XYZ file of C-alpha atoms in Angstrom:
490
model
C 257.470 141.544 -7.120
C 257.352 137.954 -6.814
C 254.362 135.970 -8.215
C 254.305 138.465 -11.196
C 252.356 136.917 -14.076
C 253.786 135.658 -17.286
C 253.211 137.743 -20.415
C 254.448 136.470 -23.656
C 256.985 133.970 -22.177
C 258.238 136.752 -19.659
C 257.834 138.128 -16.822
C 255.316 141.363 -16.590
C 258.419 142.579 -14.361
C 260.907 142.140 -17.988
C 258.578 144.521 -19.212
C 258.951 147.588 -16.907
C 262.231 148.710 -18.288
C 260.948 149.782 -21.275
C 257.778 151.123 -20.234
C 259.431 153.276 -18.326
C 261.656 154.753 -20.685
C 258.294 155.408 -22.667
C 256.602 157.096 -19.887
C 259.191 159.545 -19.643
C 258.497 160.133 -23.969
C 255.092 160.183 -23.460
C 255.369 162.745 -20.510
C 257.911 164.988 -22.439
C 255.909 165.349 -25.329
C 252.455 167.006 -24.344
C 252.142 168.112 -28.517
C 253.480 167.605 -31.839
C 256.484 170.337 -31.056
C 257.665 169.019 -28.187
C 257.365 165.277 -29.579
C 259.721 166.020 -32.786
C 262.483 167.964 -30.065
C 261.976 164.762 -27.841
C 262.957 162.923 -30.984
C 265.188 164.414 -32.299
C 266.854 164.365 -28.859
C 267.337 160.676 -28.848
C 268.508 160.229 -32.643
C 271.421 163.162 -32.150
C 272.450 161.475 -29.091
C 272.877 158.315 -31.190
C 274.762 159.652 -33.726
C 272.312 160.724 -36.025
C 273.248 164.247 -38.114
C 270.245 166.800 -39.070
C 269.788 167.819 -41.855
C 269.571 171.498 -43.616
C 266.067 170.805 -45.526
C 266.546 174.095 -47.081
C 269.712 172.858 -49.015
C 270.615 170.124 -51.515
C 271.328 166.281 -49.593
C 273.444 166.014 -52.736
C 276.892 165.427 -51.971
C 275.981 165.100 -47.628
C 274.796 161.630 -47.547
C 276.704 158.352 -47.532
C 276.400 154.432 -47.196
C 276.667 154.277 -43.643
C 275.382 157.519 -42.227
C 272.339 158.095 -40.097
C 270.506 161.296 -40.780
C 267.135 163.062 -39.692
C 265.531 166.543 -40.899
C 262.288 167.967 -39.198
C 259.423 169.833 -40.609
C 257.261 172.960 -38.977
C 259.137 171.501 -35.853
C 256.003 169.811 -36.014
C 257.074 166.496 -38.613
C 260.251 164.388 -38.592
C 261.988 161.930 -40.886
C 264.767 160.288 -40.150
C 266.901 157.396 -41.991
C 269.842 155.302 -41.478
C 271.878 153.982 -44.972
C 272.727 150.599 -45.292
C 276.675 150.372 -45.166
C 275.628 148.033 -48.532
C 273.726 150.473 -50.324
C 273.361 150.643 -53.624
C 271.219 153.100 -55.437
C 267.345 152.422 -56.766
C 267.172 149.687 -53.469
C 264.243 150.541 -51.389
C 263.311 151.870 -47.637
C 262.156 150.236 -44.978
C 259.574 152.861 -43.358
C 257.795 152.992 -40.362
C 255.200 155.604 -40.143
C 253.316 157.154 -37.489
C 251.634 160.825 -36.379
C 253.093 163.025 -34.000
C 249.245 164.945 -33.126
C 246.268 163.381 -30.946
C 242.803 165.271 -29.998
C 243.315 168.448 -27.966
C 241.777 171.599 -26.988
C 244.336 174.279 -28.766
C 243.820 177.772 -27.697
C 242.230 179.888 -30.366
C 244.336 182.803 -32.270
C 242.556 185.378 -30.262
C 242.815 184.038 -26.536
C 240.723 186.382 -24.282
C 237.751 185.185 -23.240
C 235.936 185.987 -19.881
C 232.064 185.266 -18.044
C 230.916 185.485 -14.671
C 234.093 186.969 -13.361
C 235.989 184.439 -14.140
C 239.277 184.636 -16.265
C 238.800 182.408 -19.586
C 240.889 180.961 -22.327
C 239.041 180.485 -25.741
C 239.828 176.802 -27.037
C 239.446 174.974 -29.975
C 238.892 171.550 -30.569
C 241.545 169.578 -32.462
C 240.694 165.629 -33.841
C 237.647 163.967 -32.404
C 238.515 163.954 -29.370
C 236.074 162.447 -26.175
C 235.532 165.830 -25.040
C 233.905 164.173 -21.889
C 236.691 163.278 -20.426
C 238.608 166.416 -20.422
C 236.320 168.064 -17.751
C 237.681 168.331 -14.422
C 241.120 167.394 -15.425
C 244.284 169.482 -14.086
C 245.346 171.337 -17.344
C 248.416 172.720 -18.705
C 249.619 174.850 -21.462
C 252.216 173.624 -23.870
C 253.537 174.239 -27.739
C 255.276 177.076 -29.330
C 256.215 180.702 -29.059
C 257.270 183.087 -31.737
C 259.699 185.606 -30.018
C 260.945 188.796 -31.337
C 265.062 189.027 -30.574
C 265.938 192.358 -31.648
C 265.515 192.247 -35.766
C 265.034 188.100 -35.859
C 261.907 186.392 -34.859
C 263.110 182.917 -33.129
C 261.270 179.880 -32.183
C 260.494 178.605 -28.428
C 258.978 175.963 -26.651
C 257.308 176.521 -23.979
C 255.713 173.754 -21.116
C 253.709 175.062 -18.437
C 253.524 171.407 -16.617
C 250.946 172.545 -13.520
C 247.539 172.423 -13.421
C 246.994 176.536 -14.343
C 243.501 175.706 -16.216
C 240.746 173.169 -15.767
C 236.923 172.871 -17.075
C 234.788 172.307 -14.557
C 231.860 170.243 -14.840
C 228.222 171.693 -14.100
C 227.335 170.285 -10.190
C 224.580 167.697 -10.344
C 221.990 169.149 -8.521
C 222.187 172.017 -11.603
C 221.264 169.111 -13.933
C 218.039 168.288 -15.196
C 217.733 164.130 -15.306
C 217.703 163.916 -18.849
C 221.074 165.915 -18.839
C 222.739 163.796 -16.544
C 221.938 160.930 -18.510
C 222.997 161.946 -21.477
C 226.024 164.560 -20.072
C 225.488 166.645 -23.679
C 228.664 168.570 -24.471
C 228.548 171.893 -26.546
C 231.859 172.051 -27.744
C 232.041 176.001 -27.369
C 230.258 176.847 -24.686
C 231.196 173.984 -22.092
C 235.001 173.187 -22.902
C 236.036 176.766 -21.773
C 238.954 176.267 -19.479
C 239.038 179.051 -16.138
C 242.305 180.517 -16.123
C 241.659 182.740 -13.107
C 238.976 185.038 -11.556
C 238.653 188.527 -11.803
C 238.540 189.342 -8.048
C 242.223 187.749 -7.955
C 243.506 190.501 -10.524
C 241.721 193.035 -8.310
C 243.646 191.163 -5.377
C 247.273 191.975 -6.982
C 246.581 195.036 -8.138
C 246.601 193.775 -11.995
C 244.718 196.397 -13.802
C 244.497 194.321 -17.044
C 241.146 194.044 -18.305
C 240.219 191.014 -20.342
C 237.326 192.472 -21.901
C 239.334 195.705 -23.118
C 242.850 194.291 -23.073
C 244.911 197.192 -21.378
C 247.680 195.577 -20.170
C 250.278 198.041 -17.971
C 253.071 195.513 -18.609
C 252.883 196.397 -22.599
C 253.025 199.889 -23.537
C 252.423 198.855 -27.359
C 249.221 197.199 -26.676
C 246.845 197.896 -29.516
C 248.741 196.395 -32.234
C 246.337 194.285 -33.844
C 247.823 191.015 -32.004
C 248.422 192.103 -27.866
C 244.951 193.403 -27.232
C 243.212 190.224 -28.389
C 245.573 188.075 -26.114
C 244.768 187.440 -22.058
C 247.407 189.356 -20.173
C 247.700 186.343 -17.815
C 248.449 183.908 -20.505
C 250.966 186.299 -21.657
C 253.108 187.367 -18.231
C 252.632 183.343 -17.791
C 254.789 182.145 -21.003
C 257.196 185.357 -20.975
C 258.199 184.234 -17.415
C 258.272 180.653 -18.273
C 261.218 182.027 -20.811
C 262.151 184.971 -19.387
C 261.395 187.312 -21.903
C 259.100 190.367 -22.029
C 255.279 190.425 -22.721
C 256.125 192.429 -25.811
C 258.321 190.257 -27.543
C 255.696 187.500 -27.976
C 254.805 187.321 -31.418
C 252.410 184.829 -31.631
C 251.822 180.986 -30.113
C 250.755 177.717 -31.193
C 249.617 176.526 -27.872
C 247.493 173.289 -26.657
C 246.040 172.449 -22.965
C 247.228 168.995 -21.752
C 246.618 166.864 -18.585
C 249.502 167.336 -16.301
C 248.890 163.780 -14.705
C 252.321 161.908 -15.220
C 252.000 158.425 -17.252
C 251.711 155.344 -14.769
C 251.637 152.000 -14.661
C 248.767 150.300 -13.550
C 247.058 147.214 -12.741
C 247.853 144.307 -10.022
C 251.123 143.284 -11.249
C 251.786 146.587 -13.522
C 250.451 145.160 -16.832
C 249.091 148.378 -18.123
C 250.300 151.600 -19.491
C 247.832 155.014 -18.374
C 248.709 157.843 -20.212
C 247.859 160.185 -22.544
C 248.439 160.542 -26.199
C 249.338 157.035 -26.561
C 247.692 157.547 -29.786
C 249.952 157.601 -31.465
C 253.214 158.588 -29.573
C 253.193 154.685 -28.130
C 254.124 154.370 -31.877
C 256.265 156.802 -32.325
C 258.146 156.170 -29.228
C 259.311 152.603 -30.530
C 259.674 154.143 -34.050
C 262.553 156.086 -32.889
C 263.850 153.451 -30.485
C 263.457 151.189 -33.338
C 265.349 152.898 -35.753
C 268.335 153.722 -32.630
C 268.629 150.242 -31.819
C 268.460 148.835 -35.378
C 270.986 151.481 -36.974
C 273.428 150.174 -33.867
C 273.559 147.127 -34.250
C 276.779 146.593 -36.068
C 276.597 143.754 -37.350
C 273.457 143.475 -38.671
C 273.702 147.216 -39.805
C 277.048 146.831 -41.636
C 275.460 144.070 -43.689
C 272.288 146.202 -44.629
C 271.486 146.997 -48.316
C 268.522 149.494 -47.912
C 267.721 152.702 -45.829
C 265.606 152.431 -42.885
C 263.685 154.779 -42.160
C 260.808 156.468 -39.862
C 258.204 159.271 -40.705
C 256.406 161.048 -38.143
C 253.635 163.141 -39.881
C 251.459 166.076 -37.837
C 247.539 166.339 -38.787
C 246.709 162.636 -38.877
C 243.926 163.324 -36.600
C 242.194 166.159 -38.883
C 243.185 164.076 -42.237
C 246.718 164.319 -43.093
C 245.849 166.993 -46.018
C 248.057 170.243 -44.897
C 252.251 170.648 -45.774
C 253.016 168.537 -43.060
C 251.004 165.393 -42.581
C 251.281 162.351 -44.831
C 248.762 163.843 -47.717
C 251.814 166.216 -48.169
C 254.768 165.862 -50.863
C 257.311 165.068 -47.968
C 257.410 161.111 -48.206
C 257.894 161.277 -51.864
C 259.905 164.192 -51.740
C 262.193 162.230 -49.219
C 262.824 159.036 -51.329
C 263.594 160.844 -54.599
C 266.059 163.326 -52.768
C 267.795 160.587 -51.033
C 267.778 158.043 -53.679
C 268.946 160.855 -56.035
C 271.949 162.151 -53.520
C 273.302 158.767 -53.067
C 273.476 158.305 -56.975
C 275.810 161.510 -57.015
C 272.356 163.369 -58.505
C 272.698 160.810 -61.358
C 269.014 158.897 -60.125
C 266.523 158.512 -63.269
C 263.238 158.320 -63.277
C 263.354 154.573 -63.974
C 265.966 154.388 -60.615
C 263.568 156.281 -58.678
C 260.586 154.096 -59.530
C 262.650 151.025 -59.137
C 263.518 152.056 -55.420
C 259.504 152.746 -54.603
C 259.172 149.214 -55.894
C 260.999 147.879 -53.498
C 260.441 149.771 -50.860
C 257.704 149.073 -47.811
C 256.097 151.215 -45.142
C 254.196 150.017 -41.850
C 252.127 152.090 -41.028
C 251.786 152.162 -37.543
C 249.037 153.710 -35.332
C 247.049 152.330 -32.752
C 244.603 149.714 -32.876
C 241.193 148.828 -30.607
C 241.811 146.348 -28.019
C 238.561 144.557 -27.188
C 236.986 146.248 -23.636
C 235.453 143.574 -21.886
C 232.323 145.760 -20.833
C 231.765 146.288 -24.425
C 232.701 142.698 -26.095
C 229.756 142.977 -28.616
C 231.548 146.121 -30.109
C 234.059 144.078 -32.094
C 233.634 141.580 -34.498
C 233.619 138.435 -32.707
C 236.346 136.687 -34.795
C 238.779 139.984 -34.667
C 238.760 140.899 -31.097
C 242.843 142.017 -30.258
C 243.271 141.618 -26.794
C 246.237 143.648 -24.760
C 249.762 142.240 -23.622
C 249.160 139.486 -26.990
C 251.092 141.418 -29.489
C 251.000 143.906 -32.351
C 247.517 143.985 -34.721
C 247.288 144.110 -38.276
C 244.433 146.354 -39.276
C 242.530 145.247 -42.511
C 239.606 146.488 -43.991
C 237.584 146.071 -47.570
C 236.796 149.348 -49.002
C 240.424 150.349 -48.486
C 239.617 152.411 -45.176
C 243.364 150.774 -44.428
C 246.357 149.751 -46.536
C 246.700 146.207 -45.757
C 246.183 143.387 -48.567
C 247.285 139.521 -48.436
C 250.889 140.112 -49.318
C 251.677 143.294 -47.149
C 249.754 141.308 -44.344
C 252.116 137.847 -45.224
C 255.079 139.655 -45.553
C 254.547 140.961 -41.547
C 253.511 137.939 -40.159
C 256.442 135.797 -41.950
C 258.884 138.789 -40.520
C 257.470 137.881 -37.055
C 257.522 134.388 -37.987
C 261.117 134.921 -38.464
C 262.350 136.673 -35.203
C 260.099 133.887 -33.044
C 258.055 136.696 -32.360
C 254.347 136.738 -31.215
C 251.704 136.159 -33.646
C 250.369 139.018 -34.792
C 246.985 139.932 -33.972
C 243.915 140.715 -36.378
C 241.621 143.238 -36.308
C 238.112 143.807 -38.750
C 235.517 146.061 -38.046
C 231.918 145.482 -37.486
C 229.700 145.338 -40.872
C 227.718 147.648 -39.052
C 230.267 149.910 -37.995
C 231.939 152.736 -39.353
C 235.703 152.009 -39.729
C 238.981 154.502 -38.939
C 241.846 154.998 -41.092
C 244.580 156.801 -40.968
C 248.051 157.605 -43.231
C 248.393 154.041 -44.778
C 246.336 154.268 -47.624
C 247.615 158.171 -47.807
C 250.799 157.327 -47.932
C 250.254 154.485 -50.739
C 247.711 156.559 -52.786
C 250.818 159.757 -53.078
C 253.850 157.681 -53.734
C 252.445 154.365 -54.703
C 254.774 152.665 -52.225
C 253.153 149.455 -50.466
C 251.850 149.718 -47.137
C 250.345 147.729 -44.049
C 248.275 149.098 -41.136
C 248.707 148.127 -37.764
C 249.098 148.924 -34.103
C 249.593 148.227 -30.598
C 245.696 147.228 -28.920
C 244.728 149.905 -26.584
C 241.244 150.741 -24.465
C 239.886 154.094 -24.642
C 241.089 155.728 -27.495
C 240.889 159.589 -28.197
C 240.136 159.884 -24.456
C 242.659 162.178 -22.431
C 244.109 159.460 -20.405
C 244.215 156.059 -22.295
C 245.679 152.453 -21.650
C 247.385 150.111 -23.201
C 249.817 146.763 -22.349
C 253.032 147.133 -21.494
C 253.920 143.979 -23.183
C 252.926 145.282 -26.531
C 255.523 148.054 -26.180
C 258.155 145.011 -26.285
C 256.007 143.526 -28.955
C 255.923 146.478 -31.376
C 259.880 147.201 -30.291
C 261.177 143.835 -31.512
C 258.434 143.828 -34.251
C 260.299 147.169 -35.709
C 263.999 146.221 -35.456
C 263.215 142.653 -37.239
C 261.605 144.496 -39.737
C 264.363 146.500 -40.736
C 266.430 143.343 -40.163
C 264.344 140.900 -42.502
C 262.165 142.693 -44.666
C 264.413 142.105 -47.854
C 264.611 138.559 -47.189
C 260.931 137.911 -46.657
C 260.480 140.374 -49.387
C 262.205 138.450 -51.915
C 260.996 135.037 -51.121
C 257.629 136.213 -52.223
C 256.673 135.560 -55.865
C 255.846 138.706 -57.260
């Protein structure tokens, strides 16, 4: 398109590429499960090995190698060794969370009212429930599956609008509930799944207030009868298996509208979950690109890494968000295989020292209908590059030398300035797995992010400039961080 405007010294057009390639991320990963196989996709087609978490690393990792393990399918770390490694030197980690606010449907499914076919729901994060009614919503996550005496592991995507919440017709609405629009989280974010007069229709006799179900003869066995038979004939023929193999499910509704680009000349990003998989989209590209870069890579003393936790949006504490043992866990196994098991304590703490985590999840890009939300000397705006997130009472990880040691990186790399973000005195603040992450392992940390508008909403935005800002922000900091690193007087 000619006339296109100029964003950061390029062309909005430049931009697109990449944006792209994150759409298609964003849109394969509609929950944590599918995210990490996404992932993991694009790091085994670059050469990177997985890892048996189960068994020793000891003697299975070398200078050179590029490795990733996951975690409840749900978590993923993966890390590239400097060809130049030497034992108790430190990681470069970028951290993000794999989870955003959802509606996840409840261990006991069935729910029915008015003759209409119902899925029970639960709300996951603090999500703005608003804006999930009247969306076109699909079902997505995991399936346990019995296959014969083994119990296996599926993922399942039903990507069409099968469920939506419908929102109560205004002339049903008293004024003051139309100004407010008042959401009771379990009584008016039940999703229809079908009507009963359509089972009637097809001659399905299954019942969802009694649970007979003709197409399982082993109903009643403390699991089936509590489950909607609709659901169930849904995800068995979305893997072609029977109804009675199902196990159990981990399953979440999503918004089946595709990620776009939007605006006048295609500045913007519209999609959801871009908090946080925005971040963990150019983790892993990060990391790829970095880790392939020969000659830089060859030349590399440390291990770069990325950590992509589950839970961050319900506070990280569980086995598999960053409250959990798995950060430290994964430096001291490392550190310790690549020392022949020979690391000591002292080695260990001498590689934490030196080692350096961004945490990176997204940050609030001033909306220009609210400008008196944000603190008038810390408003990030979008397409102007990454944001360092700082805050007093520790709420986020950043101090003056994690927040010098970014900006001299992007100093470095003649990249952008970075942006700076502070909330309101008389607003609460966010956080997120910075300070987590620092407070476990006692490794130092920065927050930051990529400015985005409506945040926690089903559909948000961001710029697609900033995708190319965080991108090139991540590969120079695995690139520089032990120069700018030692230059600083510790």
């Amino acid at each position: 398109m000619s006339g296109m405007p100029s964003l950061n010294g390029h062309k909005a057009e430049s931009h697109i590429p990449l944006a792209k390639d994150a759409m298609t991320y964003l849109d394969q990963s509609p929950d944590p499960f599918h995210c990490v196989h996404t992932s993991s996709n694009m790091l085994i087609d670059a050469g990177f090995v997985e890892l048996d978490d189960l068994k020793p690393y000891n003697g299975n990792l070398r200078p050179g190698g590029k490795y990733f393990f996951t975690r409840n399918k749900s978590t993923l770390v993966a890390f590239a060794v400097g060809h130049k490694y030497e034992p108790g030197n430190g990681f470069k980690i970028i951290g993000g969370h794999t989870d955003s606010p959802n509606l996840k449907i409840k261990p006991r499914s069935k729910r029915s009212g008015s003759g209409c076919t119902q899925l029970a729901v639960e709300c996951y994060g603090g999500g703005l429930w608003h804006t999930w009614f009247d969306r076109d919503l699909g079902i997505s996550g995991r399936v346990l599956v019995r296959n014969g005496n083994k119990i296996e592991q599926k993922l399942v995507l039903i990507d069409h609008a099968v469920v939506r919440i419908p929102t109560l017709a205004i002339h049903l609405q008293t004024a003051k509930e139309r100004e407010s629009f008042s959401v009771n989280k379990e009584d008016h974010l039940v999703p229809i799944l079908a009507t009963e007069v359509k089972k009637q229709l097809t001659g399905d006799k299954g019942n969802s207030e009694s649970g007979n179900n003709d197409s399982n003869s082993d109903s009643n066995n403390g699991w089936l009868e509590y489950q909607e038979p609709i659901l169930l004939q849904m995800i068995a023929s979305k893997l072609d298996i029977k109804v009675d193999q199902i196990v159990d499910f981990e399953l979440s509704l999503f918004d089946t509208q595709k990620a776009a680009l939007g605006g006048a000349f295609s500045e913007f990003l519209h999609s959801a979950r871009l908090d946080n998989l925005a971040s963990c989209f150019m983790a892993v590209k990060g990391l790829v690109q970095y880790s392939g870069d020969k000659q830089k890579f060859q030349k590399d003393d440390q291990i770069s890494m990325i950590a992509l936790f589950d839970h961050e949006e319900v506070g990280s504490s569980s086995a598999t968000g960053a409250g959990s043992p798995i950060m430290g866990e994964a430096v001291n196994r490392i550190t310790n295989a690549l020392s022949d098991g020979k690391a000591s304590s002292d080695l260990l703490a001498s590689s934490v020292s030196s080692s350096f985590v961004l945490s990176v999840d997204q940050a609030h890009a001033i909306h220009p209908n609210y400008a008196s939300k944000h603190e008038k000397g810390h408003a990030p705006k979008m397409n102007d590059g990454m944001v360092i997130k700082r805050n007093a009472n520790q709420r986020y990880a950043t101090n003056v030398i994690t927040g010098v040691i970014v900006r001299e990186i992007a100093k470095k790399a003649e990249l952008p300035p970075v942006q700076e973000f502070v909330v309101r005195n008389d607003c609460g603040c966010g956080s997120t797995i910075g300070p987590i992450i620092s407070t476990n392992t006692g490794i130092r940390a920065i927050d930051m992010g990529c400015p985005q508008l409506s945040m926690h909403s089903i559909r948000e935005t961001m710029g697609i400039c900033d995708l190319t800002n965080g991108l090139n922000l991540f590969t120079a900091f695995y690139h520089h961080f032990g120069e700018v690193d030692s230059s600083i007087q510790n």
